[in-house]
mmCIF file of C-alpha atoms in Angstrom:
data_model
loop_
_atom_site.group_PDB
_atom_site.id
_atom_site.type_symbol
_atom_site.label_atom_id
_atom_site.label_comp_id
_atom_site.label_asym_id
_atom_site.label_seq_id
_atom_site.Cartn_x
_atom_site.Cartn_y
_atom_site.Cartn_z
ATOM 1 C CA UNK A 1 5.994 82.757 78.507
ATOM 2 C CA UNK A 2 8.723 83.490 81.071
ATOM 3 C CA UNK A 3 10.942 84.940 78.337
ATOM 4 C CA UNK A 4 8.169 87.189 77.083
ATOM 5 C CA UNK A 5 7.214 88.382 80.568
ATOM 6 C CA UNK A 6 10.832 89.439 81.181
ATOM 7 C CA UNK A 7 10.999 91.599 78.038
ATOM 8 C CA UNK A 8 10.846 95.349 78.419
ATOM 9 C CA UNK A 9 8.381 96.653 75.876
ATOM 10 C CA UNK A 10 9.388 100.228 75.165
ATOM 11 C CA UNK A 11 7.642 100.933 71.842
ATOM 12 C CA UNK A 12 4.843 99.655 69.622
ATOM 13 C CA UNK A 13 5.132 99.558 65.818
ATOM 14 C CA UNK A 14 2.137 98.342 63.845
ATOM 15 C CA UNK A 15 1.636 97.696 60.150
ATOM 16 C CA UNK A 16 -1.928 98.433 59.061
ATOM 17 C CA UNK A 17 -3.577 98.057 62.434
ATOM 18 C CA UNK A 18 -6.894 96.231 62.162
ATOM 19 C CA UNK A 19 -9.644 96.931 64.635
ATOM 20 C CA UNK A 20 -9.035 100.482 65.822
ATOM 21 C CA UNK A 21 -12.545 101.968 65.365
ATOM 22 C CA UNK A 22 -15.748 100.887 67.022
ATOM 23 C CA UNK A 23 -18.284 99.037 64.892
ATOM 24 C CA UNK A 24 -20.478 101.541 63.041
ATOM 25 C CA UNK A 25 -24.198 101.418 63.639
ATOM 26 C CA UNK A 26 -24.844 101.161 59.880
ATOM 27 C CA UNK A 27 -22.603 98.220 58.996
ATOM 28 C CA UNK A 28 -25.434 96.500 57.107
ATOM 29 C CA UNK A 29 -26.667 97.801 53.741
ATOM 30 C CA UNK A 30 -29.615 100.199 54.137
ATOM 31 C CA UNK A 31 -33.151 98.974 53.519
ATOM 32 C CA UNK A 32 -33.107 100.972 50.275
ATOM 33 C CA UNK A 33 -30.216 98.846 48.919
ATOM 34 C CA UNK A 34 -31.074 96.244 46.280
ATOM 35 C CA UNK A 35 -32.466 93.007 47.677
ATOM 36 C CA UNK A 36 -29.557 91.025 46.233
ATOM 37 C CA UNK A 37 -27.002 93.125 48.100
ATOM 38 C CA UNK A 38 -28.908 92.872 51.381
ATOM 39 C CA UNK A 39 -29.268 89.112 50.934
ATOM 40 C CA UNK A 40 -25.564 88.677 50.114
ATOM 41 C CA UNK A 41 -24.553 90.613 53.250
ATOM 42 C CA UNK A 42 -26.948 88.552 55.373
ATOM 43 C CA UNK A 43 -25.492 85.301 54.042
ATOM 44 C CA UNK A 44 -21.878 86.450 54.528
ATOM 45 C CA UNK A 45 -22.562 87.641 58.082
ATOM 46 C CA UNK A 46 -24.406 84.383 58.878
ATOM 47 C CA UNK A 47 -21.527 82.249 57.565
ATOM 48 C CA UNK A 48 -19.000 84.410 59.454
ATOM 49 C CA UNK A 49 -20.796 83.751 62.735
ATOM 50 C CA UNK A 50 -20.653 80.022 61.973
ATOM 51 C CA UNK A 51 -16.837 80.227 61.490
ATOM 52 C CA UNK A 52 -16.815 79.719 57.738
ATOM 53 C CA UNK A 53 -13.535 81.207 56.543
ATOM 54 C CA UNK A 54 -12.110 82.024 53.105
ATOM 55 C CA UNK A 55 -9.754 79.081 53.635
ATOM 56 C CA UNK A 56 -12.732 76.782 54.170
ATOM 57 C CA UNK A 57 -14.101 77.732 50.746
ATOM 58 C CA UNK A 58 -10.694 77.072 49.192
ATOM 59 C CA UNK A 59 -10.512 73.641 50.866
ATOM 60 C CA UNK A 60 -13.951 72.499 49.704
ATOM 61 C CA UNK A 61 -13.358 73.845 46.191
ATOM 62 C CA UNK A 62 -10.749 71.163 45.575
ATOM 63 C CA UNK A 63 -7.415 71.411 43.797
ATOM 64 C CA UNK A 64 -8.481 72.969 40.492
ATOM 65 C CA UNK A 65 -11.144 75.398 41.735
ATOM 66 C CA UNK A 66 -9.239 76.158 44.945
ATOM 67 C CA UNK A 67 -6.168 77.194 42.969
ATOM 68 C CA UNK A 68 -8.414 79.276 40.707
ATOM 69 C CA UNK A 69 -9.836 81.066 43.756
ATOM 70 C CA UNK A 70 -6.309 81.766 44.976
ATOM 71 C CA UNK A 71 -5.260 82.992 41.518
ATOM 72 C CA UNK A 72 -8.250 85.343 41.230
ATOM 73 C CA UNK A 73 -7.535 86.746 44.674
ATOM 74 C CA UNK A 74 -3.833 87.271 43.987
ATOM 75 C CA UNK A 75 -4.467 88.933 40.613
ATOM 76 C CA UNK A 76 -7.050 91.291 42.120
ATOM 77 C CA UNK A 77 -4.947 92.231 45.170
ATOM 78 C CA UNK A 78 -1.559 92.383 43.458
ATOM 79 C CA UNK A 79 -2.145 93.466 39.848
ATOM 80 C CA UNK A 80 1.410 94.812 39.541
ATOM 81 C CA UNK A 81 3.045 91.390 40.058
ATOM 82 C CA UNK A 82 4.815 89.659 37.215
ATOM 83 C CA UNK A 83 3.430 86.354 35.982
ATOM 84 C CA UNK A 84 6.135 84.461 37.883
ATOM 85 C CA UNK A 85 5.465 86.398 41.115
ATOM 86 C CA UNK A 86 1.731 85.807 40.722
ATOM 87 C CA UNK A 87 2.310 82.066 40.321
ATOM 88 C CA UNK A 88 4.515 81.938 43.431
ATOM 89 C CA UNK A 89 2.076 83.969 45.530
ATOM 90 C CA UNK A 90 -0.864 81.884 44.296
ATOM 91 C CA UNK A 91 0.867 78.631 45.232
ATOM 92 C CA UNK A 92 1.841 80.045 48.620
ATOM 93 C CA UNK A 93 -1.689 81.220 49.376
ATOM 94 C CA UNK A 94 -3.240 77.951 48.217
ATOM 95 C CA UNK A 95 -0.899 75.663 50.158
ATOM 96 C CA UNK A 96 -1.166 77.609 53.436
ATOM 97 C CA UNK A 97 -4.961 77.644 53.111
ATOM 98 C CA UNK A 98 -5.828 74.008 52.461
ATOM 99 C CA UNK A 99 -4.445 72.171 55.521
ATOM 100 C CA UNK A 100 -6.929 71.415 58.284
ATOM 101 C CA UNK A 101 -8.173 74.569 59.953
ATOM 102 C CA UNK A 102 -6.580 75.856 63.131
ATOM 103 C CA UNK A 103 -5.650 79.491 63.811
ATOM 104 C CA UNK A 104 -8.015 80.803 61.166
ATOM 105 C CA UNK A 105 -10.886 80.187 63.573
ATOM 106 C CA UNK A 106 -9.503 82.879 65.877
ATOM 107 C CA UNK A 107 -10.566 85.548 63.385
ATOM 108 C CA UNK A 108 -14.232 85.116 64.337
ATOM 109 C CA UNK A 109 -13.387 85.727 67.993
ATOM 110 C CA UNK A 110 -11.341 88.840 67.189
ATOM 111 C CA UNK A 111 -13.470 90.414 64.461
ATOM 112 C CA UNK A 112 -17.193 90.828 63.950
ATOM 113 C CA UNK A 113 -18.729 90.326 60.496
ATOM 114 C CA UNK A 114 -17.424 93.056 58.227
ATOM 115 C CA UNK A 115 -13.964 92.921 59.878
ATOM 116 C CA UNK A 116 -14.895 95.190 62.812
ATOM 117 C CA UNK A 117 -13.081 94.545 66.088
ATOM 118 C CA UNK A 118 -15.012 92.886 68.879
ATOM 119 C CA UNK A 119 -12.755 94.779 71.334
ATOM 120 C CA UNK A 120 -11.814 97.987 69.475
ATOM 121 C CA UNK A 121 -8.289 99.242 69.975
ATOM 122 C CA UNK A 122 -9.537 102.836 70.288
ATOM 123 C CA UNK A 123 -10.600 101.848 73.807
ATOM 124 C CA UNK A 124 -7.259 100.238 74.693
ATOM 125 C CA UNK A 125 -4.396 101.944 72.829
ATOM 126 C CA UNK A 126 -4.614 105.238 74.769
ATOM 127 C CA UNK A 127 -3.658 103.296 77.921
ATOM 128 C CA UNK A 128 -0.204 102.537 76.481
ATOM 129 C CA UNK A 129 2.665 104.515 77.960
ATOM 130 C CA UNK A 130 5.159 103.862 75.187
ATOM 131 C CA UNK A 131 5.796 105.472 71.772
ATOM 132 C CA UNK A 132 3.463 104.114 69.087
ATOM 133 C CA UNK A 133 4.038 104.093 65.302
ATOM 134 C CA UNK A 134 1.456 103.019 62.722
ATOM 135 C CA UNK A 135 2.360 102.313 59.094
ATOM 136 C CA UNK A 136 -0.209 102.419 56.260
ATOM 137 C CA UNK A 137 -0.155 102.763 52.479
ATOM 138 C CA UNK A 138 -2.087 105.470 50.638
ATOM 139 C CA UNK A 139 -3.887 102.792 48.599
ATOM 140 C CA UNK A 140 -4.729 100.562 51.563
ATOM 141 C CA UNK A 141 -8.327 99.396 51.843
ATOM 142 C CA UNK A 142 -8.076 100.082 55.581
ATOM 143 C CA UNK A 143 -8.347 103.724 56.557
ATOM 144 C CA UNK A 144 -5.337 105.279 58.264
ATOM 145 C CA UNK A 145 -7.672 108.003 59.552
ATOM 146 C CA UNK A 146 -8.697 105.793 62.487
ATOM 147 C CA UNK A 147 -5.053 105.502 63.559
ATOM 148 C CA UNK A 148 -4.646 109.282 63.240
ATOM 149 C CA UNK A 149 -7.712 109.794 65.421
ATOM 150 C CA UNK A 150 -6.484 107.417 68.122
ATOM 151 C CA UNK A 151 -3.079 109.170 68.127
ATOM 152 C CA UNK A 152 -4.881 112.289 69.382
ATOM 153 C CA UNK A 153 -6.109 110.261 72.381
ATOM 154 C CA UNK A 154 -2.700 108.841 73.272
ATOM 155 C CA UNK A 155 -0.873 109.840 76.448
ATOM 156 C CA UNK A 156 2.457 108.950 74.870
ATOM 157 C CA UNK A 157 4.108 109.915 71.564
ATOM 158 C CA UNK A 158 2.207 108.456 68.591
ATOM 159 C CA UNK A 159 2.552 108.863 64.825
ATOM 160 C CA UNK A 160 0.987 107.532 61.637
ATOM 161 C CA UNK A 161 3.333 106.957 58.698
ATOM 162 C CA UNK A 162 1.753 106.788 55.277
ATOM 163 C CA UNK A 163 3.701 105.253 52.408
ATOM 164 C CA UNK A 164 2.775 106.936 49.146
ATOM 165 C CA UNK A 165 1.502 104.571 46.439
ATOM 166 C CA UNK A 166 1.526 101.498 48.660
ATOM 167 C CA UNK A 167 -1.508 99.337 49.379
ATOM 168 C CA UNK A 168 -2.384 96.980 52.218
ATOM 169 C CA UNK A 169 0.864 95.036 51.919
ATOM 170 C CA UNK A 170 3.402 97.862 52.201
ATOM 171 C CA UNK A 171 6.009 95.468 53.656
ATOM 172 C CA UNK A 172 6.030 93.881 50.213
ATOM 173 C CA UNK A 173 4.961 96.708 47.902
ATOM 174 C CA UNK A 174 7.346 99.340 49.305
ATOM 175 C CA UNK A 175 9.731 97.176 51.281
ATOM 176 C CA UNK A 176 12.643 99.626 51.453
ATOM 177 C CA UNK A 177 10.558 102.504 52.804
ATOM 178 C CA UNK A 178 8.606 100.161 55.077
ATOM 179 C CA UNK A 179 11.758 98.590 56.515
ATOM 180 C CA UNK A 180 13.342 102.015 57.044
ATOM 181 C CA UNK A 181 10.265 103.199 58.972
ATOM 182 C CA UNK A 182 10.270 100.085 61.149
ATOM 183 C CA UNK A 183 13.981 100.447 61.940
ATOM 184 C CA UNK A 184 13.607 104.173 62.652
ATOM 185 C CA UNK A 185 10.618 103.498 64.901
ATOM 186 C CA UNK A 186 12.464 100.796 66.818
ATOM 187 C CA UNK A 187 15.506 103.017 67.203
ATOM 188 C CA UNK A 188 13.160 105.794 68.326
ATOM 189 C CA UNK A 189 14.476 108.185 65.671
ATOM 190 C CA UNK A 190 11.057 108.818 64.163
ATOM 191 C CA UNK A 191 9.815 112.383 64.073
ATOM 192 C CA UNK A 192 6.722 112.325 66.250
#
């Protein structure tokens, strides 16, 4: 802690910032949605509040089914990976998910059901007095529009970088462009 408190923070660079917007009023499916969809959302939100995590499901699924869950997730999120890359990522995901739970329980305290921030950054980021850079991919499931909107509220230089063709994991999917943006942001050579 003493080392961290002595650091001079002079810029903020964030990859796919989670939790910028406030929770929408209509985060649940409308009453006109099919009963099955409404029931599924109710169950997921209930389990979320009880601290059931994706890792928990992988742990209780056991070796065979747990690895299958990891494989299905990896194939759906990273369809461009080779078979060898998919196998490596699947093993990585499985083996970091099955040990006894620890930090994964923090997610429930940070995010509401539906991955909405309990303390939205839109209320806190404008207080920063340092340059801010956000990095998103055009194919990310998280909207970069929220970061753009918060940039308009900032009292210091702020910019959103969007990497064409990249998804949620731009550090991996477009590593050269991502790394260049991070270095430029840290060197404060980014056009803001």
